[in-house]
C-alpha cells in the first residue's frame, strides 16, 4: 500500500501567510524588485551553494538566505505538481470561512470531487502515488476539518493508499 501524506500547519504560520501574500501579489503584478532578488538568489544557490548566496545577499543567518534562495527541488528528486481541480470550490470555501459549517462545506467539496476535471486529477494523483511517495500540503491546523482530507478519502476510493496526517506545528 502506497503512503500519501497530508501536511498541516497553523493558518497563522508565517510561511503560509507569506506564501499567500506572494501569490496574491503575483496575481496582481507581473514582477517586483524583490522577485528579482529571489530569482538571483535561487540561481546563485543552484550554481554556488547556500554559503556563497548568504554572503552575496548580506545575510548574517543562513536560514534567511534559504528563504530567499529556493531549493532546486530537482536536485533532491522532488517534483511539484499542482492539481488545481482538487482545490476546494471558491464559493464553498468562502461560505465555510463565513459560517464554519463543516458538513455543508464537506458536501460541496465531495460533490466537486465527482466533476470530470476532479476525477481526472484524482486519477493523475493515483498514478503519481503508484510511482513515488506523494505529499499533499495544507494550512489547516486539523485534518478532520480540512478539504485535503476529503481529497485523500476520494483518492483512497480510486487507489488503496495509506494516509498519514502530519502536524507541523502545535499551539
Rosetta silent file (secondary structure, phi, psi, omega in degrees, C-alpha in Angstrom):
SEQUENCE: XXXXXXXXXXXXXXXXXXXXXXXXXXXXXXXXXXXXXXXXXXXXXXXXXXXXXXXXXXXXXXXXXXXXXXXXXXXXXXXXXXXXXXXXXXXXXXXXXXXXXXXXXXXXXXXXXXXXXXXXXXXXXXXXXXXXXXXXXXXXXXXXXXXXXXXXXXXXXXXXXXXXXXXXXXX
SCORE:     score description
SCORE:     0.000 S_00000001
   1 L     0.000  131.521 -178.665    0.000    0.000    0.000 S_00000001
   2 E   -79.501  150.588 -179.819    1.402    3.391   -1.004 S_00000001
   3 E   -96.173  136.718  178.507    1.755    6.198    1.512 S_00000001
   4 E  -128.811  120.707 -172.908    0.013    9.534    0.934 S_00000001
   5 E  -107.525  136.097  172.443    0.862   12.342    3.334 S_00000001
   6 E  -114.367  116.546 -178.202   -1.207   15.369    4.231 S_00000001
   7 E   -99.894  127.129 -179.214    0.897   18.014    5.991 S_00000001
   8 E  -114.821  142.191  172.507   -0.965   20.520    8.139 S_00000001
   9 L  -140.230  161.890 -175.629    0.321   23.750    9.655 S_00000001
  10 L   -66.609  144.052  179.336   -1.353   26.559   11.540 S_00000001
  11 L   -60.185  -27.210  179.904   -3.080   29.280    9.471 S_00000001
  12 L   -90.105   11.804  175.113   -1.057   31.926   11.316 S_00000001
  13 L   -61.807  128.827 -175.459    2.197   30.220   10.346 S_00000001
  14 H   -54.334  -44.455 -177.539    4.440   32.949    8.922 S_00000001
  15 H   -63.737  -40.218  179.455    5.379   30.992    5.811 S_00000001
  16 H   -62.972  -42.039  179.532    1.757   30.220    4.964 S_00000001
  17 H   -66.521  -44.542  179.226    0.857   33.893    5.317 S_00000001
  18 H   -63.031  -44.320  179.131    3.887   35.000    3.286 S_00000001
  19 H   -61.303  -42.223  178.430    3.155   32.439    0.568 S_00000001
  20 H   -62.519  -45.987 -179.093   -0.461   33.574    0.401 S_00000001
  21 H   -62.668  -39.665  179.878    0.581   37.239    0.201 S_00000001
  22 H   -67.154  -39.373  177.267    3.116   36.492   -2.525 S_00000001
  23 H   -62.260  -42.587  178.710    0.531   34.575   -4.585 S_00000001
  24 H   -63.374  -42.666  179.713   -1.866   37.489   -4.266 S_00000001
  25 H   -64.777  -44.460  179.595    0.863   39.936   -5.251 S_00000001
  26 H   -61.590  -34.721  178.583    1.943   37.837   -8.238 S_00000001
  27 H   -67.666  -33.794 -178.058   -1.652   37.712   -9.428 S_00000001
  28 H   -85.159  -30.498 -175.202   -1.873   41.496   -9.268 S_00000001
  29 L  -126.645  153.158  178.065    1.605   42.337  -10.589 S_00000001
  30 L   -77.047  -40.584 -179.586    3.894   40.820  -13.174 S_00000001
  31 L  -159.473  167.326  175.256    7.096   41.259  -11.140 S_00000001
  32 L  -142.846  161.568  176.822    8.675   43.199   -8.314 S_00000001
  33 H   -57.088  -34.867  179.428   12.268   44.104   -7.386 S_00000001
  34 H   -65.240  -34.512  177.173   12.041   41.546   -4.584 S_00000001
  35 H   -63.951  -36.574  177.036   11.232   38.828   -7.138 S_00000001
  36 H   -62.728  -41.393  178.315   14.441   39.738   -8.962 S_00000001
  37 H   -62.748  -45.282  178.215   16.350   39.304   -5.688 S_00000001
  38 H   -61.884  -44.541 -178.813   14.706   35.922   -5.081 S_00000001
  39 H   -61.253  -47.324 -179.641   15.396   34.789   -8.642 S_00000001
  40 H   -64.906  -40.384  178.557   19.051   35.772   -8.470 S_00000001
  41 H   -61.465  -40.776  178.700   19.427   34.172   -5.035 S_00000001
  42 H   -64.195  -41.918  177.995   17.939   30.941   -6.379 S_00000001
  43 H   -63.255  -43.768  179.095   20.347   30.984   -9.332 S_00000001
  44 H   -62.799  -43.528 -179.950   23.319   31.582   -7.021 S_00000001
  45 H   -61.609  -42.984 -179.533   22.274   28.792   -4.695 S_00000001
  46 H   -63.632  -37.762 -174.512   21.913   26.334   -7.581 S_00000001
  47 H   -88.663  -39.409 -171.411   25.307   27.215   -9.015 S_00000001
  48 H  -119.555  -10.896  179.886   27.466   28.025   -5.969 S_00000001
  49 L   100.833  166.332 -173.920   25.656   26.800   -2.867 S_00000001
  50 H   -71.720  -32.308 -177.587   23.878   28.418    0.051 S_00000001
  51 H   -64.050  -46.517  177.526   27.004   29.726    1.817 S_00000001
  52 H   -66.232  -38.502  178.848   28.066   31.945   -1.090 S_00000001
  53 H   -59.992  -42.468  177.957   24.445   33.007   -1.566 S_00000001
  54 H   -58.989  -43.860 -179.825   24.328   34.109    2.079 S_00000001
  55 H   -64.031  -46.888 -178.386   27.450   36.211    1.559 S_00000001
  56 H   -63.672  -40.726 -179.396   26.188   37.833   -1.636 S_00000001
  57 H   -75.450  -16.191  179.174   22.794   38.643   -0.102 S_00000001
  58 L    78.839   24.064  179.099   24.473   40.042    3.004 S_00000001
  59 L   -86.349  141.790  175.229   22.564   37.892    5.469 S_00000001
  60 L   -83.887  -25.984 -177.986   24.080   37.062    8.828 S_00000001
  61 L  -110.486  128.288 -178.605   21.877   33.988    9.191 S_00000001
  62 H   -65.179  -26.528  179.294   21.950   31.222    6.583 S_00000001
  63 H   -64.568  -35.177  177.512   18.272   30.449    7.318 S_00000001
  64 H   -64.522  -42.630  178.555   17.324   33.882    5.968 S_00000001
  65 H   -63.897  -35.427 -179.743   19.208   33.142    2.752 S_00000001
  66 H   -64.332  -30.471  177.265   17.438   29.799    2.486 S_00000001
  67 H   -70.226  -42.823 -179.870   14.106   31.664    2.421 S_00000001
  68 H   -69.924  -40.679 -175.679   15.295   33.934   -0.401 S_00000001
  69 L  -100.496  102.405 -179.212   17.005   31.199   -2.379 S_00000001
  70 L   -65.053  144.219  177.335   14.539   28.448   -3.175 S_00000001
  71 L   -68.238  146.784  172.240   15.904   24.946   -3.243 S_00000001
  72 L   -82.317   99.357 -174.656   16.286   23.300   -6.574 S_00000001
  73 H   -61.068  -28.889 -179.539   13.815   20.521   -5.908 S_00000001
  74 H   -63.465  -30.758  178.863   15.080   18.539   -8.892 S_00000001
  75 H   -61.051  -37.973 -179.903   18.428   18.098   -7.126 S_00000001
  76 H   -92.765   12.111 -178.111   16.632   16.206   -4.379 S_00000001
  77 L    56.586   39.629  177.170   14.434   14.369   -6.899 S_00000001
  78 L  -111.713  129.663  178.702   11.379   16.192   -5.600 S_00000001
  79 L  -114.261  149.172  176.882    8.741   17.284   -8.076 S_00000001
  80 L  -114.447  126.241  178.504    5.897   19.710   -7.521 S_00000001
  81 L  -126.411  123.256  179.032    2.614   19.070   -9.270 S_00000001
  82 L   -99.535  112.652  178.129   -0.315   21.442   -8.890 S_00000001
  83 L  -103.252   80.355 -173.977   -3.598   19.638   -9.484 S_00000001
  84 H   -52.651  -38.904 -179.110   -5.895   22.660   -9.449 S_00000001
  85 H   -63.453  -11.820  178.983   -9.165   20.701   -9.875 S_00000001
  86 H   -89.462   -0.871  175.747   -8.557   19.123   -6.451 S_00000001
  87 L   -72.965  160.404  178.515   -8.840   22.500   -4.727 S_00000001
  88 L   -75.114  145.027  178.295  -11.993   23.375   -2.871 S_00000001
  89 L   -61.105  137.023 -174.540  -14.581   25.347   -4.855 S_00000001
  90 H   -57.046  -45.503 -178.081  -14.208   29.053   -4.165 S_00000001
  91 H   -62.933  -39.963  178.632  -17.871   29.663   -3.289 S_00000001
  92 H   -66.806  -39.811  179.841  -17.883   26.741   -0.835 S_00000001
  93 H   -64.107  -45.641 -179.830  -14.607   27.932    0.717 S_00000001
  94 H   -64.233  -40.897  177.520  -15.900   31.484    1.192 S_00000001
  95 H   -62.409  -42.704 -179.795  -19.158   30.197    2.691 S_00000001
  96 H   -64.510  -38.800  177.976  -17.190   27.954    5.078 S_00000001
  97 H   -63.273  -31.709 -179.400  -14.985   30.872    6.143 S_00000001
  98 H   -81.282  -46.448 -172.411  -18.129   32.819    6.976 S_00000001
  99 H  -107.333  -11.716  178.987  -20.312   30.201    8.673 S_00000001
 100 L    57.175   26.508  179.167  -17.801   27.430    9.679 S_00000001
 101 L   -86.599   97.643 -174.510  -20.419   24.801    8.759 S_00000001
 102 H   -64.137  -42.112 -175.134  -18.208   21.800    8.057 S_00000001
 103 H   -64.313  -39.721  177.095  -20.946   19.414    6.892 S_00000001
 104 H   -65.933  -42.649  179.305  -22.184   21.841    4.200 S_00000001
 105 H   -63.389  -47.151 -179.153  -18.608   22.516    3.111 S_00000001
 106 H   -61.105  -39.438  177.666  -17.716   18.809    3.015 S_00000001
 107 H   -61.952  -45.500  179.915  -20.823   18.067    0.939 S_00000001
 108 H   -63.220  -42.521 -179.893  -19.888   20.789   -1.569 S_00000001
 109 H   -66.548  -44.404 -179.924  -16.277   19.556   -1.810 S_00000001
 110 H   -62.913  -37.453  174.929  -17.340   15.927   -2.212 S_00000001
 111 H   -64.288  -42.352  178.778  -19.753   16.934   -4.992 S_00000001
 112 H   -60.696  -37.486 -177.726  -16.943   18.911   -6.627 S_00000001
 113 L   -70.642   -4.898  175.436  -14.658   15.858   -6.469 S_00000001
 114 L   -98.189   -2.880  178.465  -17.106   13.991   -8.725 S_00000001
 115 L   -68.704  154.305 -178.569  -16.773   16.509  -11.573 S_00000001
 116 H   -55.806  -41.049 -179.623  -14.920   15.257  -14.667 S_00000001
 117 H   -64.765  -42.077  179.994  -11.933   17.580  -14.079 S_00000001
 118 H   -68.886  -39.608  177.754  -11.572   16.481  -10.450 S_00000001
 119 H   -61.825  -42.677  177.901  -11.951   12.786  -11.351 S_00000001
 120 H   -62.936  -41.737  178.166   -9.219   13.195  -13.974 S_00000001
 121 H   -66.025  -38.294  176.729   -6.975   14.943  -11.418 S_00000001
 122 H   -63.549  -39.108  177.119   -7.619   12.159   -8.873 S_00000001
 123 H   -64.704  -39.352  176.866   -6.587    9.584  -11.498 S_00000001
 124 H   -63.687  -43.050  177.872   -3.414   11.600  -12.151 S_00000001
 125 H   -63.212  -40.022  177.616   -2.737   11.700   -8.412 S_00000001
 126 H   -61.890  -39.331  176.092   -3.307    7.933   -8.195 S_00000001
 127 H   -61.734  -45.754 -179.359   -0.704    7.477  -10.965 S_00000001
 128 H   -61.595  -43.276 -179.531    1.773    9.671   -9.079 S_00000001
 129 H   -64.826  -31.666  178.969    1.192    7.774   -5.824 S_00000001
 130 H   -66.463  -30.961 -174.722    1.784    4.495   -7.690 S_00000001
 131 H   -90.315  -39.929 -174.392    5.214    5.641   -8.818 S_00000001
 132 L  -153.745  163.551  176.601    6.549    7.522   -5.787 S_00000001
 133 L   -61.887  143.764  179.641    5.613    8.844   -2.359 S_00000001
 134 E  -127.561  155.091  179.993    3.400   11.922   -2.535 S_00000001
 135 E  -135.505  133.513  177.356    2.595   14.675   -0.094 S_00000001
 136 E  -109.054  119.075 -176.334   -0.414   16.976   -0.071 S_00000001
 137 E   -90.586  150.306 -178.161    0.290   20.275    1.684 S_00000001
 138 E  -153.849  153.889  175.424   -2.248   22.227    3.666 S_00000001
 139 L  -103.334    0.010  178.630   -2.501   25.201    6.015 S_00000001
 140 L   -72.022  135.866 -178.549   -5.427   23.831    8.035 S_00000001
 141 L   -72.289  -27.176 -177.119   -4.436   23.016   11.625 S_00000001
 142 L  -124.617  126.766 -177.708   -6.687   19.946   11.897 S_00000001
 143 H   -66.619  -24.678 -177.553   -7.058   17.271    9.201 S_00000001
 144 H   -76.656   -8.174  175.695  -10.617   16.385   10.210 S_00000001
 145 H  -128.412   48.333 -175.604  -11.790   19.881    9.161 S_00000001
 146 L  -137.492  132.802 -176.848   -9.667   20.214    6.038 S_00000001
 147 H   -63.776  -25.135 -178.707  -10.734   19.734    2.420 S_00000001
 148 H   -69.029  -25.282  173.650   -7.497   17.865    1.692 S_00000001
 149 H   -67.871  -32.551  176.303   -8.636   15.055    3.981 S_00000001
 150 H   -68.938  -37.445  176.031  -11.664   14.770    1.686 S_00000001
 151 H   -63.906  -43.173  178.708   -9.284   14.624   -1.297 S_00000001
 152 H   -62.073  -40.779  177.346   -7.310   11.877    0.464 S_00000001
 153 H   -63.748  -41.967  179.019  -10.543    9.948    1.091 S_00000001
 154 H   -65.209  -37.939  176.988  -11.538   10.348   -2.570 S_00000001
 155 H   -63.226  -40.435 -179.681   -8.086    9.142   -3.613 S_00000001
 156 H   -62.051  -26.024  176.435   -8.472    6.089   -1.376 S_00000001
 157 H   -75.420  -27.853  178.697  -11.605    5.189   -3.379 S_00000001
 158 H   -82.807  -40.846 -176.559   -9.578    5.304   -6.615 S_00000001
 159 L  -147.382  132.428  177.479   -6.481    3.548   -5.244 S_00000001
 160 L   -63.190  121.296  179.329   -5.802    1.932   -1.871 S_00000001
 161 E  -135.694  152.734  172.066   -3.403    4.260   -0.038 S_00000001
 162 E   -93.756  118.954 -179.087   -2.186    4.678    3.488 S_00000001
 163 E   -98.198  126.832  179.370   -2.959    8.250    4.535 S_00000001
 164 E  -119.833  121.220  177.031   -0.688    9.769    7.180 S_00000001
 165 E   -94.471  123.798 -179.906   -1.577   13.166    8.663 S_00000001
 166 E  -113.317  125.001  176.482    1.485   15.081    9.865 S_00000001
 167 E   -99.797  119.784 -178.119    1.051   18.124   12.048 S_00000001
 168 L   -79.844  -37.657 -174.659    3.988   20.506   11.735 S_00000001
 169 L  -125.873  145.328  175.394    3.028   22.975   14.431 S_00000001
 170 L  -119.823  143.435  178.629    1.245   22.695   17.732 S_00000001
 171 L   -77.979    0.000    0.000   -0.399   25.599   19.560 S_00000001
